[in-house]
Amino acid sequence: MRVSESREAKDRELRALQAALAAEHAAVYGYGVVGGRIGEGRRTEARTAYDAHRARRDALVRAVEDAGGAPVAAAAGYALPFPVPDAAAAVRLAAELEDRVAGVYADLVRASGGEQRRGAAEAMREAAVRSVRWSGESVAFPGLAERGGTASGTPAPTA
């Protein structure tokens, strides 16, 4: 591999790491909202997901630094994809957060290799499993549904 190709691959991986970190920041924020609205019966599940995203976020900060980057900072707040006034909406938000995180980890799988790729694949799998638990629905290729249509798997409109 030529030096320029190697540098491009490292840059691609760093961009994917930064995107995964940004997604984890958003997921941590989103689970704060979920935790405030979720019903008592699923509160432990929400807390477990929140803790998992915090741990992934912290690991990604280290990975970005190890790759020579300055980790992207969390925003002060994030726009939610829809209003979350009750427990049912909190469950939908949790599923949406996991779908989005799975998609970003799919990008990291494509952009990385070795141990980084294995870790990204594991994170994608975990997010896909949590999404199924929240939504009760699954997709054939977790993290890739949005590339073929919408997150629900419905084909995207074509021109």
CSV table of N, CA and C in Angstrom, one decimal:
chain,number,residue,atom,x,y,z
A,1,MET,N,0.9,-1.2,0.0
A,1,MET,CA,0.0,0.0,0.0
A,1,MET,C,0.9,1.2,0.0
A,2,ARG,N,0.6,2.2,-0.8
A,2,ARG,CA,1.4,3.4,-0.9
A,2,ARG,C,1.1,4.3,0.3
A,3,VAL,N,2.0,5.2,0.6
A,3,VAL,CA,1.9,6.1,1.8
A,3,VAL,C,0.6,6.9,1.7
A,4,SER,N,0.2,7.4,0.5
A,4,SER,CA,-1.0,8.2,0.4
A,4,SER,C,-2.2,7.4,0.7
A,5,GLU,N,-2.2,6.1,0.2
A,5,GLU,CA,-3.4,5.3,0.4
A,5,GLU,C,-3.5,4.9,1.9
A,6,SER,N,-2.4,4.7,2.6
A,6,SER,CA,-2.3,4.4,4.0
A,6,SER,C,-2.9,5.6,4.8
A,7,ARG,N,-2.5,6.8,4.4
A,7,ARG,CA,-2.9,8.1,5.1
A,7,ARG,C,-4.4,8.3,4.9
A,8,GLU,N,-4.9,8.0,3.6
A,8,GLU,CA,-6.3,8.1,3.3
A,8,GLU,C,-7.1,7.1,4.2
A,9,ALA,N,-6.6,5.9,4.3
A,9,ALA,CA,-7.3,4.9,5.1
A,9,ALA,C,-7.4,5.3,6.6
A,10,LYS,N,-6.3,5.9,7.1
A,10,LYS,CA,-6.2,6.4,8.5
A,10,LYS,C,-7.2,7.5,8.7
A,11,ASP,N,-7.2,8.4,7.7
A,11,ASP,CA,-8.1,9.6,7.8
A,11,ASP,C,-9.6,9.1,7.8
A,12,ARG,N,-9.9,8.1,6.9
A,12,ARG,CA,-11.2,7.6,6.8
A,12,ARG,C,-11.6,7.0,8.2
A,13,GLU,N,-10.7,6.2,8.7
A,13,GLU,CA,-11.0,5.6,10.0
A,13,GLU,C,-11.2,6.6,11.1
A,14,LEU,N,-10.4,7.7,11.1
A,14,LEU,CA,-10.5,8.7,12.1
A,14,LEU,C,-11.9,9.4,12.0
A,15,ARG,N,-12.3,9.7,10.8
A,15,ARG,CA,-13.6,10.4,10.5
A,15,ARG,C,-14.7,9.5,11.0
A,16,ALA,N,-14.6,8.2,10.8
A,16,ALA,CA,-15.6,7.2,11.2
A,16,ALA,C,-15.6,7.1,12.8
A,17,LEU,N,-14.4,7.1,13.4
A,17,LEU,CA,-14.4,7.1,14.8
A,17,LEU,C,-15.0,8.4,15.4
A,18,GLN,N,-14.8,9.5,14.8
A,18,GLN,CA,-15.4,10.8,15.3
A,18,GLN,C,-16.9,10.7,15.1
A,19,ALA,N,-17.4,10.2,14.0
A,19,ALA,CA,-18.8,10.1,13.8
A,19,ALA,C,-19.4,9.2,14.8
A,20,ALA,N,-18.8,8.1,15.1
A,20,ALA,CA,-19.3,7.1,16.2
A,20,ALA,C,-19.3,7.8,17.5
A,21,LEU,N,-18.2,8.6,17.8
A,21,LEU,CA,-18.2,9.3,19.1
A,21,LEU,C,-19.3,10.3,19.1
A,22,ALA,N,-19.6,11.1,18.1
A,22,ALA,CA,-20.7,12.0,18.0
A,22,ALA,C,-22.0,11.3,18.2
A,23,ALA,N,-22.2,10.2,17.6
A,23,ALA,CA,-23.4,9.4,17.8
A,23,ALA,C,-23.6,8.9,19.2
A,24,GLU,N,-22.5,8.5,19.9
A,24,GLU,CA,-22.6,8.1,21.3
A,24,GLU,C,-22.9,9.3,22.2
A,25,HIS,N,-22.3,10.5,21.9
A,25,HIS,CA,-22.7,11.7,22.7
A,25,HIS,C,-24.2,11.9,22.6
A,26,ALA,N,-24.7,11.8,21.4
A,26,ALA,CA,-26.2,12.0,21.1
A,26,ALA,C,-27.0,10.9,21.8
A,27,ALA,N,-26.5,9.7,21.8
A,27,ALA,CA,-27.3,8.6,22.5
A,27,ALA,C,-27.3,8.8,24.0
A,28,VAL,N,-26.2,9.2,24.5
A,28,VAL,CA,-26.2,9.5,26.0
A,28,VAL,C,-27.2,10.6,26.3
A,29,TYR,N,-27.2,11.6,25.6
A,29,TYR,CA,-28.2,12.7,25.8
A,29,TYR,C,-29.6,12.1,25.6
A,30,GLY,N,-29.8,11.4,24.5
A,30,GLY,CA,-31.2,10.8,24.3
A,30,GLY,C,-31.7,9.9,25.3
A,31,TYR,N,-30.8,9.1,25.9
A,31,TYR,CA,-31.2,8.2,27.0
A,31,TYR,C,-31.5,9.0,28.2
A,32,GLY,N,-30.9,10.2,28.4
A,32,GLY,CA,-31.3,11.0,29.5
A,32,GLY,C,-32.8,11.4,29.4
A,33,VAL,N,-33.2,11.7,28.2
A,33,VAL,CA,-34.6,12.0,27.9
A,33,VAL,C,-35.5,10.7,28.1
A,34,VAL,N,-35.0,9.6,27.6
A,34,VAL,CA,-35.7,8.3,27.7
A,34,VAL,C,-35.9,8.0,29.2
A,35,GLY,N,-34.9,8.1,30.0
A,35,GLY,CA,-34.9,7.8,31.4
A,35,GLY,C,-35.9,8.7,32.2
A,36,GLY,N,-36.1,9.9,31.7
A,36,GLY,CA,-37.1,10.8,32.4
A,36,GLY,C,-38.5,10.5,32.0
A,37,ARG,N,-38.8,9.7,30.9
A,37,ARG,CA,-40.1,9.5,30.5
A,37,ARG,C,-40.5,8.0,30.5
A,38,ILE,N,-39.6,7.1,30.6
A,38,ILE,CA,-39.8,5.7,30.5
A,38,ILE,C,-40.6,5.2,31.7
A,39,GLY,N,-41.4,4.2,31.4
A,39,GLY,CA,-42.2,3.6,32.5
A,39,GLY,C,-41.3,2.8,33.5
A,40,GLU,N,-41.8,2.6,34.7
A,40,GLU,CA,-41.0,1.9,35.7
A,40,GLU,C,-40.6,0.5,35.3
A,41,GLY,N,-41.4,-0.2,34.5
A,41,GLY,CA,-41.1,-1.6,34.1
A,41,GLY,C,-39.9,-1.7,33.1
A,42,ARG,N,-39.5,-0.6,32.5
A,42,ARG,CA,-38.4,-0.6,31.5
A,42,ARG,C,-37.2,0.3,32.0
A,43,ARG,N,-37.3,0.8,33.2
A,43,ARG,CA,-36.3,1.8,33.6
A,43,ARG,C,-34.9,1.1,33.7
A,44,THR,N,-34.9,-0.1,34.2
A,44,THR,CA,-33.6,-0.8,34.3
A,44,THR,C,-32.9,-1.0,33.0
A,45,GLU,N,-33.8,-1.4,32.0
A,45,GLU,CA,-33.3,-1.5,30.6
A,45,GLU,C,-32.7,-0.2,30.1
A,46,ALA,N,-33.4,0.9,30.3
A,46,ALA,CA,-32.9,2.2,29.9
A,46,ALA,C,-31.6,2.5,30.5
A,47,ARG,N,-31.5,2.3,31.8
A,47,ARG,CA,-30.3,2.6,32.6
A,47,ARG,C,-29.1,1.8,32.1
A,48,THR,N,-29.4,0.5,31.8
A,48,THR,CA,-28.3,-0.4,31.2
A,48,THR,C,-27.8,0.1,29.9
A,49,ALA,N,-28.8,0.5,29.0
A,49,ALA,CA,-28.4,1.1,27.7
A,49,ALA,C,-27.6,2.4,27.9
A,50,TYR,N,-28.1,3.2,28.8
A,50,TYR,CA,-27.4,4.5,29.0
A,50,TYR,C,-25.9,4.2,29.5
A,51,ASP,N,-25.8,3.3,30.4
A,51,ASP,CA,-24.4,3.0,30.8
A,51,ASP,C,-23.5,2.4,29.7
A,52,ALA,N,-24.1,1.6,28.9
A,52,ALA,CA,-23.4,1.0,27.7
A,52,ALA,C,-22.9,2.1,26.8
A,53,HIS,N,-23.8,3.1,26.5
A,53,HIS,CA,-23.4,4.1,25.6
A,53,HIS,C,-22.4,5.0,26.2
A,54,ARG,N,-22.4,5.3,27.5
A,54,ARG,CA,-21.4,6.0,28.2
A,54,ARG,C,-20.0,5.3,28.1
A,55,ALA,N,-20.0,4.0,28.3
A,55,ALA,CA,-18.8,3.2,28.2
A,55,ALA,C,-18.2,3.3,26.8
A,56,ARG,N,-19.1,3.1,25.8
A,56,ARG,CA,-18.7,3.2,24.4
A,56,ARG,C,-18.1,4.6,24.1
A,57,ARG,N,-18.8,5.6,24.5
A,57,ARG,CA,-18.3,7.0,24.3
A,57,ARG,C,-16.9,7.1,24.9
A,58,ASP,N,-16.7,6.7,26.1
A,58,ASP,CA,-15.4,6.8,26.7
A,58,ASP,C,-14.3,6.1,26.0
A,59,ALA,N,-14.6,4.9,25.5
A,59,ALA,CA,-13.7,4.1,24.7
A,59,ALA,C,-13.4,4.8,23.4
A,60,LEU,N,-14.4,5.4,22.8
A,60,LEU,CA,-14.2,6.1,21.5
A,60,LEU,C,-13.3,7.4,21.7
A,61,VAL,N,-13.4,8.0,22.8
A,61,VAL,CA,-12.6,9.2,23.1
A,61,VAL,C,-11.1,8.7,23.1
A,62,ARG,N,-10.8,7.6,23.8
A,62,ARG,CA,-9.5,7.1,23.8
A,62,ARG,C,-9.0,6.6,22.4
A,63,ALA,N,-9.9,6.0,21.6
A,63,ALA,CA,-9.6,5.6,20.3
A,63,ALA,C,-9.2,6.8,19.3
A,64,VAL,N,-10.0,7.8,19.4
A,64,VAL,CA,-9.8,9.0,18.6
A,64,VAL,C,-8.4,9.6,19.0
A,65,GLU,N,-8.1,9.7,20.3
A,65,GLU,CA,-6.9,10.2,20.7
A,65,GLU,C,-5.7,9.3,20.3
A,66,ASP,N,-5.9,8.0,20.3
A,66,ASP,CA,-4.9,7.1,19.9
A,66,ASP,C,-4.6,7.2,18.4
A,67,ALA,N,-5.7,7.6,17.6
A,67,ALA,CA,-5.5,7.8,16.2
A,67,ALA,C,-5.0,9.1,15.8
A,68,GLY,N,-4.7,9.9,16.9
A,68,GLY,CA,-4.1,11.3,16.6
A,68,GLY,C,-5.1,12.4,16.5
A,69,GLY,N,-6.3,12.2,16.8
A,69,GLY,CA,-7.3,13.2,16.7
A,69,GLY,C,-7.7,13.8,18.0
A,70,ALA,N,-8.4,15.0,17.9
A,70,ALA,CA,-9.0,15.6,19.1
A,70,ALA,C,-10.4,15.2,19.1
A,71,PRO,N,-10.8,14.5,20.1
A,71,PRO,CA,-12.2,14.0,20.2
A,71,PRO,C,-13.3,15.1,20.1
A,72,VAL,N,-14.3,14.8,19.2
A,72,VAL,CA,-15.4,15.8,19.1
A,72,VAL,C,-16.1,15.9,20.4
A,73,ALA,N,-16.4,17.1,20.8
A,73,ALA,CA,-17.1,17.3,22.1
A,73,ALA,C,-18.6,17.1,21.9
A,74,ALA,N,-19.2,16.8,23.0
A,74,ALA,CA,-20.7,16.7,23.1
A,74,ALA,C,-21.3,18.1,22.9
A,75,ALA,N,-22.4,18.1,22.3
A,75,ALA,CA,-23.2,19.4,22.2
A,75,ALA,C,-23.9,19.6,23.5
A,76,ALA,N,-24.3,20.9,23.7
A,76,ALA,CA,-25.0,21.2,25.0
A,76,ALA,C,-26.4,20.6,25.0
A,77,GLY,N,-26.9,20.4,23.8
A,77,GLY,CA,-28.2,19.8,23.6
A,77,GLY,C,-28.4,19.2,22.2
A,78,TYR,N,-29.4,18.4,22.0
A,78,TYR,CA,-29.6,17.7,20.7
A,78,TYR,C,-31.1,17.8,20.4
A,79,ALA,N,-31.4,18.0,19.1
A,79,ALA,CA,-32.8,18.0,18.7
A,79,ALA,C,-33.2,16.6,18.6
A,80,LEU,N,-34.4,16.3,19.2
A,80,LEU,CA,-34.9,15.0,19.2
A,80,LEU,C,-35.7,14.8,17.9
A,81,PRO,N,-35.8,13.6,17.4
A,81,PRO,CA,-36.5,13.4,16.1
A,81,PRO,C,-38.0,13.5,16.2
A,82,PHE,N,-38.5,13.5,17.4
A,82,PHE,CA,-40.0,13.8,17.6
A,82,PHE,C,-40.2,14.1,19.1
A,83,PRO,N,-41.3,14.6,19.4
A,83,PRO,CA,-41.6,14.9,20.8
A,83,PRO,C,-41.7,13.7,21.6
A,84,VAL,N,-41.3,13.7,22.9
A,84,VAL,CA,-41.2,12.6,23.8
A,84,VAL,C,-42.0,12.9,25.0
A,85,PRO,N,-43.4,13.0,24.9
A,85,PRO,CA,-44.2,13.4,26.1
A,85,PRO,C,-44.5,12.2,27.1
A,86,ASP,N,-44.3,11.0,26.7
A,86,ASP,CA,-44.7,9.9,27.5
A,86,ASP,C,-43.9,8.6,27.3
A,87,ALA,N,-44.2,7.6,28.1
A,87,ALA,CA,-43.4,6.4,28.0
A,87,ALA,C,-43.4,5.7,26.7
A,88,ALA,N,-44.5,5.7,25.9
A,88,ALA,CA,-44.5,5.1,24.6
A,88,ALA,C,-43.6,5.8,23.7
A,89,ALA,N,-43.6,7.1,23.7
A,89,ALA,CA,-42.6,7.9,22.9
A,89,ALA,C,-41.2,7.7,23.3
A,90,ALA,N,-41.0,7.5,24.6
A,90,ALA,CA,-39.6,7.2,25.1
A,90,ALA,C,-39.1,5.9,24.6
A,91,VAL,N,-40.0,4.9,24.5
A,91,VAL,CA,-39.6,3.6,23.9
A,91,VAL,C,-39.2,3.8,22.4
A,92,ARG,N,-40.0,4.5,21.7
A,92,ARG,CA,-39.7,4.8,20.3
A,92,ARG,C,-38.4,5.5,20.1
A,93,LEU,N,-38.2,6.5,21.0
A,93,LEU,CA,-36.9,7.2,20.9
A,93,LEU,C,-35.7,6.3,21.2
A,94,ALA,N,-35.8,5.4,22.2
A,94,ALA,CA,-34.7,4.5,22.5
A,94,ALA,C,-34.4,3.6,21.2
A,95,ALA,N,-35.5,3.1,20.6
A,95,ALA,CA,-35.3,2.3,19.4
A,95,ALA,C,-34.6,3.1,18.3
A,96,GLU,N,-35.0,4.3,18.1
A,96,GLU,CA,-34.5,5.2,17.1
A,96,GLU,C,-33.0,5.5,17.4
A,97,LEU,N,-32.7,5.8,18.6
A,97,LEU,CA,-31.3,6.0,19.0
A,97,LEU,C,-30.4,4.8,18.7
A,98,GLU,N,-30.9,3.6,19.0
A,98,GLU,CA,-30.1,2.4,18.7
A,98,GLU,C,-30.0,2.2,17.2
A,99,ASP,N,-31.0,2.5,16.4
A,99,ASP,CA,-30.9,2.3,15.0
A,99,ASP,C,-29.8,3.3,14.4
A,100,ARG,N,-29.8,4.5,14.9
A,100,ARG,CA,-28.9,5.5,14.4
A,100,ARG,C,-27.4,5.1,14.8
A,101,VAL,N,-27.3,4.6,16.0
A,101,VAL,CA,-25.9,4.2,16.5
A,101,VAL,C,-25.5,3.0,15.7
A,102,ALA,N,-26.3,2.1,15.4
A,102,ALA,CA,-25.9,0.9,14.6
A,102,ALA,C,-25.5,1.3,13.2
A,103,GLY,N,-26.1,2.3,12.6
A,103,GLY,CA,-25.7,2.8,11.3
A,103,GLY,C,-24.3,3.4,11.3
A,104,VAL,N,-24.0,4.2,12.3
A,104,VAL,CA,-22.7,4.8,12.4
A,104,VAL,C,-21.6,3.7,12.7
A,105,TYR,N,-21.9,2.7,13.5
A,105,TYR,CA,-21.0,1.7,13.7
A,105,TYR,C,-20.8,0.8,12.4
A,106,ALA,N,-21.8,0.7,11.6
A,106,ALA,CA,-21.6,0.0,10.3
A,106,ALA,C,-20.6,0.8,9.5
A,107,ASP,N,-20.7,2.1,9.5
A,107,ASP,CA,-19.7,2.9,8.8
A,107,ASP,C,-18.3,2.7,9.3
A,108,LEU,N,-18.2,2.6,10.7
A,108,LEU,CA,-16.9,2.3,11.3
A,108,LEU,C,-16.3,1.0,10.9
A,109,VAL,N,-17.2,0.0,10.8
A,109,VAL,CA,-16.8,-1.4,10.4
A,109,VAL,C,-16.1,-1.3,9.0
A,110,ARG,N,-16.8,-0.5,8.1
A,110,ARG,CA,-16.3,-0.4,6.8
A,110,ARG,C,-14.9,0.3,6.7
A,111,ALA,N,-14.7,1.3,7.6
A,111,ALA,CA,-13.6,2.2,7.5
A,111,ALA,C,-12.4,1.7,8.3
A,112,SER,N,-12.6,0.6,9.1
A,112,SER,CA,-11.5,0.2,10.0
A,112,SER,C,-11.1,-1.3,9.7
A,113,GLY,N,-10.1,-1.7,10.4
A,113,GLY,CA,-9.6,-3.1,10.3
A,113,GLY,C,-9.2,-3.6,11.7
A,114,GLY,N,-8.8,-4.9,11.7
A,114,GLY,CA,-8.3,-5.5,12.9
A,114,GLY,C,-9.2,-5.3,14.1
A,115,GLU,N,-8.6,-5.0,15.2
A,115,GLU,CA,-9.3,-4.9,16.5
A,115,GLU,C,-10.4,-3.8,16.5
A,116,GLN,N,-10.1,-2.7,15.8
A,116,GLN,CA,-11.0,-1.6,15.7
A,116,GLN,C,-12.3,-2.1,15.0
A,117,ARG,N,-12.1,-2.9,14.0
A,117,ARG,CA,-13.3,-3.4,13.2
A,117,ARG,C,-14.1,-4.4,14.1
A,118,ARG,N,-13.4,-5.2,14.8
A,118,ARG,CA,-14.1,-6.2,15.7
A,118,ARG,C,-14.9,-5.5,16.7
A,119,GLY,N,-14.3,-4.4,17.3
A,119,GLY,CA,-15.0,-3.6,18.3
A,119,GLY,C,-16.2,-2.9,17.7
A,120,ALA,N,-16.1,-2.4,16.5
A,120,ALA,CA,-17.2,-1.7,15.9
A,120,ALA,C,-18.3,-2.7,15.5
A,121,ALA,N,-17.9,-3.9,15.1
A,121,ALA,CA,-19.0,-4.9,14.8
A,121,ALA,C,-19.7,-5.3,16.0
A,122,GLU,N,-19.0,-5.4,17.1
A,122,GLU,CA,-19.6,-5.8,18.4
A,122,GLU,C,-20.6,-4.7,18.8
A,123,ALA,N,-20.2,-3.4,18.7
A,123,ALA,CA,-21.0,-2.3,19.1
A,123,ALA,C,-22.2,-2.2,18.2
A,124,MET,N,-22.1,-2.5,16.9
A,124,MET,CA,-23.2,-2.5,16.0
A,124,MET,C,-24.2,-3.6,16.4
A,125,ARG,N,-23.7,-4.8,16.7
A,125,ARG,CA,-24.5,-5.9,17.1
A,125,ARG,C,-25.3,-5.5,18.4
A,126,GLU,N,-24.6,-5.0,19.4
A,126,GLU,CA,-25.3,-4.6,20.6
A,126,GLU,C,-26.4,-3.6,20.4
A,127,ALA,N,-26.1,-2.6,19.6
A,127,ALA,CA,-27.1,-1.6,19.3
A,127,ALA,C,-28.3,-2.2,18.5
A,128,ALA,N,-28.0,-3.1,17.6
A,128,ALA,CA,-29.1,-3.8,16.9
A,128,ALA,C,-30.0,-4.6,17.8
A,129,VAL,N,-29.4,-5.3,18.8
A,129,VAL,CA,-30.1,-6.1,19.7
A,129,VAL,C,-31.0,-5.2,20.6
A,130,ARG,N,-30.4,-4.1,21.1
A,130,ARG,CA,-31.2,-3.2,21.9
A,130,ARG,C,-32.3,-2.6,21.1
A,131,SER,N,-32.1,-2.3,19.8
A,131,SER,CA,-33.2,-1.7,19.0
A,131,SER,C,-34.3,-2.7,18.9
A,132,VAL,N,-34.0,-4.0,18.7
A,132,VAL,CA,-35.1,-5.0,18.6
A,132,VAL,C,-35.8,-5.1,19.9
A,133,ARG,N,-35.1,-5.1,21.0
A,133,ARG,CA,-35.8,-5.1,22.3
A,133,ARG,C,-36.7,-4.0,22.5
A,134,TRP,N,-36.3,-2.8,22.1
A,134,TRP,CA,-37.2,-1.6,22.3
A,134,TRP,C,-38.3,-1.6,21.3
A,135,SER,N,-38.1,-1.9,20.0
A,135,SER,CA,-39.1,-1.8,19.0
A,135,SER,C,-39.9,-3.1,18.8
A,136,GLY,N,-39.3,-4.2,19.1
A,136,GLY,CA,-40.0,-5.5,18.8
A,136,GLY,C,-39.9,-5.9,17.3
A,137,GLU,N,-39.1,-5.1,16.6
A,137,GLU,CA,-38.9,-5.4,15.1
A,137,GLU,C,-37.4,-5.5,14.9
A,138,SER,N,-37.1,-6.2,13.8
A,138,SER,CA,-35.7,-6.3,13.4
A,138,SER,C,-35.6,-6.1,11.9
A,139,VAL,N,-34.3,-5.9,11.5
A,139,VAL,CA,-34.0,-5.7,10.1
A,139,VAL,C,-33.0,-6.8,9.7
A,140,ALA,N,-32.9,-7.1,8.4
A,140,ALA,CA,-32.0,-8.1,8.0
A,140,ALA,C,-30.5,-7.7,8.2
A,141,PHE,N,-30.2,-6.5,7.9
A,141,PHE,CA,-28.8,-6.0,8.1
A,141,PHE,C,-28.8,-4.8,9.0
A,142,PRO,N,-28.6,-5.0,10.3
A,142,PRO,CA,-28.6,-3.9,11.2
A,142,PRO,C,-27.6,-2.8,10.9
A,143,GLY,N,-28.0,-1.6,11.0
A,143,GLY,CA,-27.1,-0.5,10.7
A,143,GLY,C,-27.1,-0.1,9.2
A,144,LEU,N,-27.8,-0.9,8.4
A,144,LEU,CA,-27.8,-0.6,7.0
A,144,LEU,C,-29.2,-0.3,6.4
A,145,ALA,N,-30.2,-0.3,7.3
A,145,ALA,CA,-31.5,-0.1,6.8
A,145,ALA,C,-31.7,1.3,6.1
A,146,GLU,N,-31.0,2.3,6.7
A,146,GLU,CA,-31.1,3.6,6.2
A,146,GLU,C,-30.5,3.8,4.9
A,147,ARG,N,-29.6,2.9,4.5
A,147,ARG,CA,-28.9,3.0,3.2
A,147,ARG,C,-29.8,2.5,2.1
A,148,GLY,N,-30.8,1.6,2.4
A,148,GLY,CA,-31.7,1.1,1.4
A,148,GLY,C,-33.1,1.7,1.5
A,149,GLY,N,-33.3,2.6,2.4
A,149,GLY,CA,-34.6,3.2,2.6
A,149,GLY,C,-34.7,3.9,3.9
A,150,THR,N,-35.7,3.7,4.6
A,150,THR,CA,-35.8,4.3,5.9
A,150,THR,C,-35.4,3.3,7.0
A,151,ALA,N,-35.3,3.8,8.2
A,151,ALA,CA,-34.9,3.0,9.4
A,151,ALA,C,-35.9,1.9,9.6
A,152,SER,N,-37.1,2.0,9.2
A,152,SER,CA,-38.1,1.0,9.4
A,152,SER,C,-38.0,-0.1,8.3
A,153,GLY,N,-37.1,0.1,7.4
A,153,GLY,CA,-37.0,-0.9,6.3
A,153,GLY,C,-37.9,-0.6,5.1
A,154,THR,N,-38.7,0.4,5.2
A,154,THR,CA,-39.6,0.7,4.1
A,154,THR,C,-38.7,1.3,3.0
A,155,PRO,N,-38.9,0.9,1.7
A,155,PRO,CA,-38.1,1.5,0.7
A,155,PRO,C,-38.2,3.0,0.6
A,156,ALA,N,-37.1,3.6,0.3
A,156,ALA,CA,-37.1,5.1,0.1
A,156,ALA,C,-37.8,5.4,-1.2
A,157,PRO,N,-38.5,6.6,-1.3
A,157,PRO,CA,-39.1,7.0,-2.5
A,157,PRO,C,-38.0,7.2,-3.6
A,158,THR,N,-38.3,6.9,-4.8
A,158,THR,CA,-37.3,7.2,-5.9
A,158,THR,C,-37.8,8.2,-6.8
A,159,ALA,N,-36.9,8.9,-7.5
A,159,ALA,CA,-37.3,10.0,-8.4
A,159,ALA,C,-37.7,9.4,-9.7
